[in-house]
Coordinates of C-alpha atoms and ligand atoms in Angstrom, one line a residue:
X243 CA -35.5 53.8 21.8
X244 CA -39.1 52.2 22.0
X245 CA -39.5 49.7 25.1
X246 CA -37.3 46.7 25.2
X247 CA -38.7 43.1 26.6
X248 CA -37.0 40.9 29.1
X249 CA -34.4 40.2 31.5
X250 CA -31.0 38.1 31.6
X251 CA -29.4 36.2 28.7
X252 CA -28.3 32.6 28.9
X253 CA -30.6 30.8 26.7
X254 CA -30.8 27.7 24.4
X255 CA -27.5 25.9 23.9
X256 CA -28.3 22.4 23.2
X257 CA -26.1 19.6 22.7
X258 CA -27.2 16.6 20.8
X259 CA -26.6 13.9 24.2
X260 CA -28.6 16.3 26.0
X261 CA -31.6 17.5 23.4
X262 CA -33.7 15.5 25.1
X263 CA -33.2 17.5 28.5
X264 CA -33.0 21.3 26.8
X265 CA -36.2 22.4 28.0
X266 CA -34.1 22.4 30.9
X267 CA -31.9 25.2 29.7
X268 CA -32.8 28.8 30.1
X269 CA -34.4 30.3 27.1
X270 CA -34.4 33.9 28.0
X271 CA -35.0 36.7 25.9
X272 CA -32.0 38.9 26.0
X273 CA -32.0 41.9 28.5
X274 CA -32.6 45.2 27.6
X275 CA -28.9 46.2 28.0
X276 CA -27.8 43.5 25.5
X277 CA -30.4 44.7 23.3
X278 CA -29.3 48.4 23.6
X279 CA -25.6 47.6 23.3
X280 CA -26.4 45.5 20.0
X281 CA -28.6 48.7 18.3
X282 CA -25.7 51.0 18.7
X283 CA -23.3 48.4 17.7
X284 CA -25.2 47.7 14.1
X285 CA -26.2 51.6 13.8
X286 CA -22.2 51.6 13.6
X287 CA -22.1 48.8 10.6
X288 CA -25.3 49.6 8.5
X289 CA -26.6 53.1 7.8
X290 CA -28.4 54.1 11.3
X291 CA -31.6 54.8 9.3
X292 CA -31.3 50.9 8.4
X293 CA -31.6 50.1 12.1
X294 CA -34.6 50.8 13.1
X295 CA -36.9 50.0 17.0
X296 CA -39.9 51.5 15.7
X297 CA -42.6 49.8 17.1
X298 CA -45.2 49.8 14.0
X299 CA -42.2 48.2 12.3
X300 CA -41.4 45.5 14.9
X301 CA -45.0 44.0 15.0
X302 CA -45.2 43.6 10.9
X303 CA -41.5 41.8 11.4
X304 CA -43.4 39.4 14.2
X305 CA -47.2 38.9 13.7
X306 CA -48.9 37.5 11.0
X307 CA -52.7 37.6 10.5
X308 CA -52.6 34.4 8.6
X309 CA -50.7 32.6 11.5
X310 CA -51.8 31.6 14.7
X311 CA -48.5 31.1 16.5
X312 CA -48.0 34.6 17.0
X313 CA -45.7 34.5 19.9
X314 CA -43.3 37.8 19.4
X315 CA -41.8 40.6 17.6
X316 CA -38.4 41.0 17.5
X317 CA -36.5 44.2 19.4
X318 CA -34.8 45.3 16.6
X319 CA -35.3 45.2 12.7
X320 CA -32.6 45.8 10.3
X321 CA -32.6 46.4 6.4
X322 CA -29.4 45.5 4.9
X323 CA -27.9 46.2 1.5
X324 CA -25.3 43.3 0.8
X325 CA -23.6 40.0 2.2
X326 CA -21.1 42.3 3.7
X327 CA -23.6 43.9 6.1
X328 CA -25.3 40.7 6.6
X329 CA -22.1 39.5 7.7
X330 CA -21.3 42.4 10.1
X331 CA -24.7 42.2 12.0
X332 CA -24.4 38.5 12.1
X333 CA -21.2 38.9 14.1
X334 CA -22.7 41.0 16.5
X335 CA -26.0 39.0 16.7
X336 CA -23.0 36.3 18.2
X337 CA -21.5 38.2 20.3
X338 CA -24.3 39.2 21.6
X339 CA -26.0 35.9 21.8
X340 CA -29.2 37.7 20.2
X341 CA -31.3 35.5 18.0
X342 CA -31.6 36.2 14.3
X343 CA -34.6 35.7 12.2
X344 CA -34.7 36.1 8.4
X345 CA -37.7 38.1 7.2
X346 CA -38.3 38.2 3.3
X347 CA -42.3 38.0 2.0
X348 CA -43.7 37.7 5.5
X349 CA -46.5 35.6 4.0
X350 CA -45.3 32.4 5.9
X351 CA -48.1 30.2 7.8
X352 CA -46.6 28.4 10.8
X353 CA -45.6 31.4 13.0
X354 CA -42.1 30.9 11.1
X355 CA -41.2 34.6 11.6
X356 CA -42.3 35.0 15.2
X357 CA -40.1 36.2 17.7
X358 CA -40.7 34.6 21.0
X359 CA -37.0 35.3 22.4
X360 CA -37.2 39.0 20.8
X361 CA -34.2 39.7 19.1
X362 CA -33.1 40.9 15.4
X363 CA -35.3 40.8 12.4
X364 CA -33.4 41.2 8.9
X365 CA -35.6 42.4 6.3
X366 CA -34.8 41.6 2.8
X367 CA -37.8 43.1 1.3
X368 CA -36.4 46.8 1.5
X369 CA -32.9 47.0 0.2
X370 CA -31.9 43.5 -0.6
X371 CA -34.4 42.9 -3.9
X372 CA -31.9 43.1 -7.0
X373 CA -31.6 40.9 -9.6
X374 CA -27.4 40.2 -9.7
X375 CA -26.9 38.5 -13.1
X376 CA -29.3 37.1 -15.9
X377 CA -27.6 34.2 -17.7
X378 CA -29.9 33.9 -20.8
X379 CA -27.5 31.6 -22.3
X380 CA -27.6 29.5 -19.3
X381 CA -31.3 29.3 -18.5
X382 CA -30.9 31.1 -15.0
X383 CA -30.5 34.3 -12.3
X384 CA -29.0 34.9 -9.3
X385 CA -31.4 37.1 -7.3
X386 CA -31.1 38.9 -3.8
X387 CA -33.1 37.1 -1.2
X388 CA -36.2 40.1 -0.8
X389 CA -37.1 39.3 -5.0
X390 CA -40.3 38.6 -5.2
X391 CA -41.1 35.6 -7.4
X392 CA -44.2 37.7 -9.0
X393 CA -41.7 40.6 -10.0
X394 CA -39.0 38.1 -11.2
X395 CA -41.3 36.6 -13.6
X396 CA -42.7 40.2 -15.1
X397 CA -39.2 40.3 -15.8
X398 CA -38.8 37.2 -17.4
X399 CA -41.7 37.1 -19.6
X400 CA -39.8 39.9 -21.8
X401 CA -37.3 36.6 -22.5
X402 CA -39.8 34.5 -22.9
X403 CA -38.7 32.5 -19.5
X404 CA -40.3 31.6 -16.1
X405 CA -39.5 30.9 -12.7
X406 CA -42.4 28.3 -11.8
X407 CA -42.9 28.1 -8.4
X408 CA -45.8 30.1 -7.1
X409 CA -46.6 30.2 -3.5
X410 CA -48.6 32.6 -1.3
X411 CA -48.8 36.0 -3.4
X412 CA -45.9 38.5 -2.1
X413 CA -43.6 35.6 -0.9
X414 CA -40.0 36.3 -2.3
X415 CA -37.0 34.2 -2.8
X416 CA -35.1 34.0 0.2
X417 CA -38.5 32.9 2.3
X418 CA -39.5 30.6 -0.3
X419 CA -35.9 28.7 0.2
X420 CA -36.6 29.1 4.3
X421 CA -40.2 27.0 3.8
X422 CA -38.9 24.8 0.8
X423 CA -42.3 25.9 -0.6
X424 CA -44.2 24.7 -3.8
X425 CA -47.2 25.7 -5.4
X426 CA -49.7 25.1 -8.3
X427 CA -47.4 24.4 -10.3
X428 CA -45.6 21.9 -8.6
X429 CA -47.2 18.6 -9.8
X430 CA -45.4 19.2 -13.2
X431 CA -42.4 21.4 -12.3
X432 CA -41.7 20.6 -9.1
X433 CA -40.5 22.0 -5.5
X434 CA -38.2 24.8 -4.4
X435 CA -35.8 22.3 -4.6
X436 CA -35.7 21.1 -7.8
X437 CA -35.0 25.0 -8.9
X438 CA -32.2 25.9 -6.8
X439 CA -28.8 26.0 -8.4
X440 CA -26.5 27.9 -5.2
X441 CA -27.3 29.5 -2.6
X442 CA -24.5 31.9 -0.7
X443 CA -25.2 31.9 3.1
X444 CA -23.8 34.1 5.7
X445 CA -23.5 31.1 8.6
X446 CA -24.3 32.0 12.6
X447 CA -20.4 33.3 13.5
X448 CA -20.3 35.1 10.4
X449 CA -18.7 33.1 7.6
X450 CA -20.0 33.0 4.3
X451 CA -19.9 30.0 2.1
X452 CA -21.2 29.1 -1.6
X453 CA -22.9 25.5 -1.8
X454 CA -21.7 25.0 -5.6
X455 CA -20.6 26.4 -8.4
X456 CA -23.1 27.6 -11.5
X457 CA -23.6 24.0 -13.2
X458 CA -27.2 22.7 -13.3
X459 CA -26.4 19.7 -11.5
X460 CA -23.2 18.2 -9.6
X461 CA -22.5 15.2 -7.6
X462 CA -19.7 16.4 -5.5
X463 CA -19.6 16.1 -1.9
X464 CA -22.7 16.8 0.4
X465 CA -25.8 18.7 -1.3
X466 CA -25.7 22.0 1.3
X467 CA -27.9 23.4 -1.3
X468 CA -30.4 21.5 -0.1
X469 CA -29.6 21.4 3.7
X470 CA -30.2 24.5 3.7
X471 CA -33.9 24.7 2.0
X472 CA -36.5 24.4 4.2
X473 CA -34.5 25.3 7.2
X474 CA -36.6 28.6 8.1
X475 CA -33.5 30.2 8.8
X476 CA -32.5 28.1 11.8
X477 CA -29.0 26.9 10.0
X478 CA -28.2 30.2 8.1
X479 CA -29.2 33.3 6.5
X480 CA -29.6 33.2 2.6
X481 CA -28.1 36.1 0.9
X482 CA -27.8 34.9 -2.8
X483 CA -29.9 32.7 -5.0
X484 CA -29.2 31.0 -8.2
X485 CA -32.1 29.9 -9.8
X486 CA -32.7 27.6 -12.7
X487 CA -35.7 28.9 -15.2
X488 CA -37.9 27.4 -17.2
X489 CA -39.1 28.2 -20.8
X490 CA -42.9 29.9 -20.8
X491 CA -45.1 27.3 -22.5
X492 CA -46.2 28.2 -26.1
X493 CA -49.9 28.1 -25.0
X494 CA -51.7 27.6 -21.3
X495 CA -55.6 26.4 -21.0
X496 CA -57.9 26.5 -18.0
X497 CA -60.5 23.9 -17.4
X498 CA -62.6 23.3 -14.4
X499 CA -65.1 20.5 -14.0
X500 CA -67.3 19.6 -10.6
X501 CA -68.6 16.7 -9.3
X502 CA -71.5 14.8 -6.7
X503 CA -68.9 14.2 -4.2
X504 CA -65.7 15.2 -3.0
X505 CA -64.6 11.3 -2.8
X506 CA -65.1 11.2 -6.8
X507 CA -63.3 14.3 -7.6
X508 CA -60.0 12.9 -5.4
X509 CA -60.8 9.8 -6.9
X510 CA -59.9 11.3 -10.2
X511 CA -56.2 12.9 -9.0
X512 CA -54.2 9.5 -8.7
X513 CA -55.4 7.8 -11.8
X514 CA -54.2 10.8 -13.9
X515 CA -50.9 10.7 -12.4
X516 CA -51.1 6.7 -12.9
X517 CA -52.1 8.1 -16.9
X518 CA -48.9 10.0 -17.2
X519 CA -50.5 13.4 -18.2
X520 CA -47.9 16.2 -18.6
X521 CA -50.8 18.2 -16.5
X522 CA -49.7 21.3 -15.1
X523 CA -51.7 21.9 -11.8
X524 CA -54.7 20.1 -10.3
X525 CA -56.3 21.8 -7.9
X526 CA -59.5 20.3 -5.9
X527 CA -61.8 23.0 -4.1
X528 CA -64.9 21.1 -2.3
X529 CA -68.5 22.6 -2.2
X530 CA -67.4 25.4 0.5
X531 CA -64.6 26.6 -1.2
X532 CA -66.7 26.8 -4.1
X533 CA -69.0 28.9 -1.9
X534 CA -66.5 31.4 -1.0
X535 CA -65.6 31.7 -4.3
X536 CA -68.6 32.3 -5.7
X537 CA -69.4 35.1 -2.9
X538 CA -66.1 36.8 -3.9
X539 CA -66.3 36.4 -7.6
X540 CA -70.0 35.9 -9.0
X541 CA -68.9 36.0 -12.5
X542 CA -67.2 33.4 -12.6
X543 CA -70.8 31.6 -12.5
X544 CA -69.6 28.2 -10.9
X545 CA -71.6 25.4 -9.3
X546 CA -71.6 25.0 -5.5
X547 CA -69.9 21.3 -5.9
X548 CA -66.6 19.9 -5.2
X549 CA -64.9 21.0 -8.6
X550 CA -61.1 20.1 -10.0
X551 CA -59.5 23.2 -11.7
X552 CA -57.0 22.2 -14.7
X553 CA -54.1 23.9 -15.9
X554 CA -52.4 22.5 -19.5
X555 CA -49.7 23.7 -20.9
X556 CA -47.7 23.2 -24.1
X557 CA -48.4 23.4 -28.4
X558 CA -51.9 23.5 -29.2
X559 CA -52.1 19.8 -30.2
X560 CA -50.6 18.8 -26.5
X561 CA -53.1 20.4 -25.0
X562 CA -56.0 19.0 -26.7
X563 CA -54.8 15.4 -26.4
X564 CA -54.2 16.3 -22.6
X565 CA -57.7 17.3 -22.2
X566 CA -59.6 14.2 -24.2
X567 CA -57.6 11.9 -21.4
X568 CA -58.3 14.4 -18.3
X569 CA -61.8 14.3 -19.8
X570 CA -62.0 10.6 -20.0
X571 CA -60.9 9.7 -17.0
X572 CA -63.1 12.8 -15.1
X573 CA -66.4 11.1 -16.9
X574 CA -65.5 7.6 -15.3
X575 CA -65.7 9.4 -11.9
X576 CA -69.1 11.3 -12.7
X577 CA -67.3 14.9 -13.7
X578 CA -70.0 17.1 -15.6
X579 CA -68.7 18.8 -18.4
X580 CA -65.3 20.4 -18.8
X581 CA -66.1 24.5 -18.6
X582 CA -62.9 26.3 -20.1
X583 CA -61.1 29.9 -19.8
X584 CA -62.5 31.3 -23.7
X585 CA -59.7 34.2 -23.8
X586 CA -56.3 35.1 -22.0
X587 CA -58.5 37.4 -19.4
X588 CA -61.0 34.6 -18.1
X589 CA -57.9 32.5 -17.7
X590 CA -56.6 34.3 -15.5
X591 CA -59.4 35.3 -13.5
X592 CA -60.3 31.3 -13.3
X593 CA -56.7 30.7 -11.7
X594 CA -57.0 33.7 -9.7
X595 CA -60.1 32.7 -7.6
X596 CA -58.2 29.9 -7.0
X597 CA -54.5 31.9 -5.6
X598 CA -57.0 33.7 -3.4
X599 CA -58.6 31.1 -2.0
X600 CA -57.5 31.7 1.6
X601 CA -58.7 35.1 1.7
X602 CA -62.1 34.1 0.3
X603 CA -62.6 31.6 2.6
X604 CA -63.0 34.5 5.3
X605 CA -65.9 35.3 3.8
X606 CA -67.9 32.1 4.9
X607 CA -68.5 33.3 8.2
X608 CA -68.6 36.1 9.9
X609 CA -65.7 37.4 11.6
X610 CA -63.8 34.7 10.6
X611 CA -60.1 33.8 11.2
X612 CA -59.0 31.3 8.8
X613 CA -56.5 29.0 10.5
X614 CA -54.8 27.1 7.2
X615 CA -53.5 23.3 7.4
X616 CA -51.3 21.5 5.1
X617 CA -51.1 17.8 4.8
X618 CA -49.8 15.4 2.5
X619 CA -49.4 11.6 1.3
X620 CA -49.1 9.0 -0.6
X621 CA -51.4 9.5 -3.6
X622 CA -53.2 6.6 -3.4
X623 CA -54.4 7.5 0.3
X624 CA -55.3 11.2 -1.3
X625 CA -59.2 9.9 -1.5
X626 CA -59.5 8.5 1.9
X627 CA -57.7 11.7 3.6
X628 CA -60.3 14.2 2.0
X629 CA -63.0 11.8 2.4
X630 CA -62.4 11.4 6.3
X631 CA -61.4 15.4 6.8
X632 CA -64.9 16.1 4.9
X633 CA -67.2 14.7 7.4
X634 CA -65.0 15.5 10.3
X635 CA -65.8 19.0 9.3
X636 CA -69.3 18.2 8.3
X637 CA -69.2 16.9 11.8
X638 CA -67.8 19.6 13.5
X639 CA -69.1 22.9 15.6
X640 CA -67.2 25.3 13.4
X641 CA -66.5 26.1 9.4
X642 CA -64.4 24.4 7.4
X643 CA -63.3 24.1 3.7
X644 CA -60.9 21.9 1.7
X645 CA -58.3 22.7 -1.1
X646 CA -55.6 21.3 -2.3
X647 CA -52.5 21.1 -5.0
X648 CA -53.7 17.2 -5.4
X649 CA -51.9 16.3 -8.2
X650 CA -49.3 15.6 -5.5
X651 CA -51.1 14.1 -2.4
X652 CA -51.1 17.7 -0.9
X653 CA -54.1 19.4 0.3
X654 CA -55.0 22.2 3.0
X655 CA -58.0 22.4 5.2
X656 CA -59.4 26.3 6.2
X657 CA -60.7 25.7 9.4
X658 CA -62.8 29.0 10.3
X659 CA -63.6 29.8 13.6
X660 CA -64.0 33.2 15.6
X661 CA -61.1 34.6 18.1
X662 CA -63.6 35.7 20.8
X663 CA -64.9 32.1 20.8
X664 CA -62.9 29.9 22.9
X665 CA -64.4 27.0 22.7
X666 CA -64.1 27.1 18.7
X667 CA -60.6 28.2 19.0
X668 CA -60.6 24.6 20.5
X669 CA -62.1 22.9 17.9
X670 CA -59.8 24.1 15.1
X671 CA -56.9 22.9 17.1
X672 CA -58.3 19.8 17.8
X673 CA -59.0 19.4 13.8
X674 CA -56.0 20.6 12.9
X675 CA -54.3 18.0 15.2
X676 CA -56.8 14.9 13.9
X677 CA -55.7 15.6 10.7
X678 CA -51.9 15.7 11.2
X679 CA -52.5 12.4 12.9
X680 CA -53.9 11.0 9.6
X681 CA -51.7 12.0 7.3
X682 CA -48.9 10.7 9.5
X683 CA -50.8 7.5 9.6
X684 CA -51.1 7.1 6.0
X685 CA -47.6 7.7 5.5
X686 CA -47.8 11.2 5.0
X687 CA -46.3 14.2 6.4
X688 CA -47.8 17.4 8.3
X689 CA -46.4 19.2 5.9
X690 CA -46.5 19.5 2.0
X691 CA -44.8 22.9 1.4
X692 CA -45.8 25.3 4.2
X693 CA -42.8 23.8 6.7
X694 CA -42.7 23.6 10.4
X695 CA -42.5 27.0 12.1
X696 CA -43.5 27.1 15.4
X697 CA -46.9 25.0 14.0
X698 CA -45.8 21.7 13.1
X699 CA -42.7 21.6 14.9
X700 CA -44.3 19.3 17.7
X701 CA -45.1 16.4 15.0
X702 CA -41.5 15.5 13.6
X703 CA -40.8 13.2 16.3
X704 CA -44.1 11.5 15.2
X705 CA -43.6 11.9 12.0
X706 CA -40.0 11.2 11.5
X707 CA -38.5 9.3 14.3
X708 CA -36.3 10.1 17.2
X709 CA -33.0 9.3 15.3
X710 CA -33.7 11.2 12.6
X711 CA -34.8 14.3 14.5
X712 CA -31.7 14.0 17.0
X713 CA -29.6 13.5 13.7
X714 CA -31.0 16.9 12.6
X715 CA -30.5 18.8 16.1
X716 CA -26.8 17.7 16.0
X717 CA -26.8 19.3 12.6
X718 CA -28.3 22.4 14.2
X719 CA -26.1 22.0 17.4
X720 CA -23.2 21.6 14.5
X721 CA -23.9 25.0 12.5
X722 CA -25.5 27.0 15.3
X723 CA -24.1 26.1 18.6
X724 CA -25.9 29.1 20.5
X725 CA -28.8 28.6 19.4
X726 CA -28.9 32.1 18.1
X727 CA -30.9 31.3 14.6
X728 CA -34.1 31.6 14.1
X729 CA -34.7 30.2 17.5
X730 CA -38.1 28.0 18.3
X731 CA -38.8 27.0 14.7
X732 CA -38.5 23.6 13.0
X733 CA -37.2 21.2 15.7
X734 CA -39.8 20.4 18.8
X735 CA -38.9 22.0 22.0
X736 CA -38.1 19.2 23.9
Ligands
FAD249 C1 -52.6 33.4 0.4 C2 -51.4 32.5 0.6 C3 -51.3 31.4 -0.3 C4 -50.2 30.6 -0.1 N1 -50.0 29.6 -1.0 C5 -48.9 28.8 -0.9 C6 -48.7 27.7 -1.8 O1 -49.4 27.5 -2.7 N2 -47.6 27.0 -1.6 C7 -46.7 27.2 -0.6 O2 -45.7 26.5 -0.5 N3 -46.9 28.2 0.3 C8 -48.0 29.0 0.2 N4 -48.2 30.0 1.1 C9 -47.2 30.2 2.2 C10 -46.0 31.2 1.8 O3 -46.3 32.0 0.7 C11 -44.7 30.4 1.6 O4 -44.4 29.7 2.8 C12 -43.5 31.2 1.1 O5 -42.5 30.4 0.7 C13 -43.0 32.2 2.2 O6 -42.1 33.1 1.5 P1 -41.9 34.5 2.2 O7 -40.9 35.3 1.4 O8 -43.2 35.2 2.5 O9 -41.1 34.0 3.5 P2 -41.1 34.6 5.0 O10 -42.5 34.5 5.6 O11 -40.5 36.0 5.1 O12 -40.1 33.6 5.7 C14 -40.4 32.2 5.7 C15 -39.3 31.5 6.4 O13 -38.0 31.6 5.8 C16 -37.0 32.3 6.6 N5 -36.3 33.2 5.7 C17 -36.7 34.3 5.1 N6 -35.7 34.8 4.4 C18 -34.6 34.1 4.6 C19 -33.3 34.2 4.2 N7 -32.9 35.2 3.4 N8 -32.4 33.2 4.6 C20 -32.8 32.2 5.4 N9 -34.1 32.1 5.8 C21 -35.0 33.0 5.4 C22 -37.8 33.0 7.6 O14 -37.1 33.2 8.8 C23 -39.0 32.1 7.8 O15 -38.6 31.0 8.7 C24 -49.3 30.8 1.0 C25 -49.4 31.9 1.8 C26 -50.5 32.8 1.6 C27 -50.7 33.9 2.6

């Protein structure tokens, strides 16, 4: 067995009367006796190759390059096949008092997957990636939580249906109900939670419960369903999915127009909500996005200017009267001309540069590390946000660049900074925090679709309130009394 971290085990059992007080408790990281005990114990439930301490394995389980809350890798990862084995390790994860954390995509952003008490990873990627049932008839699927939403829709397409939310490419189902993430699509389909029909979900002693039946809505009693997305696997661990589906649009066109300033391109974003266009994304990359772009993908032959990126969708004749209004109402905020996708290929490539945006914006500086934000609000305070974050970054010592799913107040900063730097490690935490500030300020929230994790977890109280965060620890308290899930995510420490 490869080396095993820490010493004692008594850690994290909060109460609601006392959450104020738990960083009094001891959060230790299981000893290396529990931890040995436990590996023999699920070798004996799960097919010993499926338990695995390799040490490769534990790091990819607990760091992510795109994160910068990196604090641990579990002791232990396991790759289960069903419910059933989910169940049986779950059980021994309590006895034990080992944390659990969920692992599906790995692409998360806020250190969601980190381990900082060590204990079991369960990876959904390797064995638990079926498709279980798909109910033409009914417009849905119930997938495996370690589907990814790329290969569930190459499957689709062959039925002429969809699944529309599109995060971070390689996240799959199960994480994208953990972050309650969105997308570019978002602004006309909607959220991770508009999608979800059921979700089955193995609980921290070991039950399993169903949220609902298969209907594509119901009113009766408490929506679990959605108690359970977006909690990053602090309440419970996701084993089955329904999901509703959507029918693929008849046609899809790609437009992109830029602009002087970044203040009139957001200017644009709330009056074509206000218009009522059935617009499928709008995505807003300013002049240094558009650099990085441009240095990955010179074809594409774009100006260096703050430029809106269009996706329409529907019959032929929707999409043309879509595009006079966008193109109307672009024109009133000093938009040049509306550059379009001419074939199926382009179209693609067009919304590609703009999926890949996070790894291009490594390019703008030399051994960059990209640290991502995610803000949102209100979108009449969308302007003011982008406009203020621009200069702070014009102002600032390091890199920056903006882009955004604006068509719903959301928006990410890529602040860019290098690790052997200090002092503009500094400065990307201090931006990062100025901005959450704002968007708190303006009503917003410190996070659109990327969640908590360790990141943002420090804001709620801010953001939300001391009642309503101590209502939602005595939900955790309720459903995880040891503290064994996914410990150190969503809730702040204190
Ligand atoms: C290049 C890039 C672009 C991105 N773009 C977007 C975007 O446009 N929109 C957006 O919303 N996000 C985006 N993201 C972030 C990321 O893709 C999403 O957060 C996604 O939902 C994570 O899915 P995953 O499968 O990778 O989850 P993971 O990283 O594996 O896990 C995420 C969280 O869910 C929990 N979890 C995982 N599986 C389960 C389970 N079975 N049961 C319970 N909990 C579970 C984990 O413990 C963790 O807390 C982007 C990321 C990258 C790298």
């Amino acid at each position: 067995m490869a080396a095993l971290a820490g010493a004692g085990l008594e850690y994290m059992i909060i109460h609601p009367s006392t959450v104020k007080d738990s960083n009094k408790l001891d959060k230790k990281k299981p000893s290396q006796t529990t931890i040995q005990q436990a590996f023999h114990r699920l070798q004996q439930v799960l097919p010993p190759e499926h338990v695995t301490v390799d040490e490769e394995i534990l790091q990819n389980h607990g760091y992510s390059s795109n994160s910068y809350h990196n604090e641990g890798s579990p002791n232990i990862v396991v790759f289960p096949r069903n419910t059933e084995e989910v169940v049986e390790l779950v059980k021994i994860a309590n006895e034990f008092s080992i944390p659990i954390i969920p692992f599906s995509g790995g692409t998360s952003l806020e250190g969601h997957f980190a381990a900082p008490l060590g204990g079991i990873s369960i990876s959904f990627r390797e064995h638990m990636d079926d498709i279980i049932a798909l109910h033409l008839e009914d417009m849905d699927v119930v997938v495996k939580p370690g589907v990814g939403f790329e290969d569930l829709n190459k499957v689709l397409r062959e039925y002429g249906l969809f699944f529309p939310v599109d995060p971070g490419p390689g996240a799959c189902i199960g994480g994208m109900v953990g972050t309650s993430c969105s997308g570019t699509n978002a602004v006309r389909y909607g959220t991770m939670k508009e999608w979800v029909i059921n979700l089955t979900v193995v609980t921290a002693d070991g039950k399993v419960i169903k949220t609902r039946q298969r209907p594509r809505k119901s009113s009766a009693g408490y929506d679990l369903t959605r108690l359970f997305i977006g909690s990053e696997g602090t309440l419970g661990i996701v084993t089955e999915i329904t999901l509703k589906l959507a029918v693929l649009p008849e046609k899809e066109a790609v437009a992109v127009c830029n602009f002087p300033t970044i203040r009139d391109a957001a200017d644009v974003v709330p009056e074509l909500v206000r218009a009522g266009v059935q617009i499928n994304a709008v995505e807003l990359l300013d002049d240094e996005m558009m650099r990085a772009v441009m240095m990955s993908s010179p074809q594409l032959g774009h100006a260096i200017k703050p430029t809106l990126f269009f996706k329409f969708s529907g019959s032929q004749a929707q999409i043309d009267h879509e595009i006079k209004v966008v193109s109307e109402i672009t024109r009133q905020h000093k938009g040049g001309p509306f550059k379009y996708a001419k074939d199926e290929s382009e179209r693609k490539e067009l919304w590609e540069a703009r999926k890949i945006c996070l790894w291009s914006a490594s390019l703008l500086k030399q051994n960059a590390s990209v640290w991502t934000t995610d803000v949102v609000v209100p979108l009449s305070r969308l302007p003011d946000i982008i406009d203020e974050t621009k200069k702070d970054l014009k102002e600032s010592m390091i890199e920056g660049a903006i882009v955004g799913h604006v068509g719903d107040g959301n928006f990410h900063a890529f602040l860019l900074f290098d690790e052997t730097k200090p002092e503009e490690y500094e400065e990307a935490k201090r931006l990062n925090k100025k901005l959450l500030e704002r968007a708190i300020g303006m009503e917003g929230s410190v996070s659109g679709e990327h969640g908590c994790g360790i990141g943002k977890k420090g804001y709620l109280r801010s953001e939300l309130g001391d009642t309503t965060v101590d209502m939602m620890a005595t939900i955790k308290y309720a459903l995880d009394p040891k503290g064994i899930m996914n410990p150190g995510k969503v809730l702040p420490d204190d």
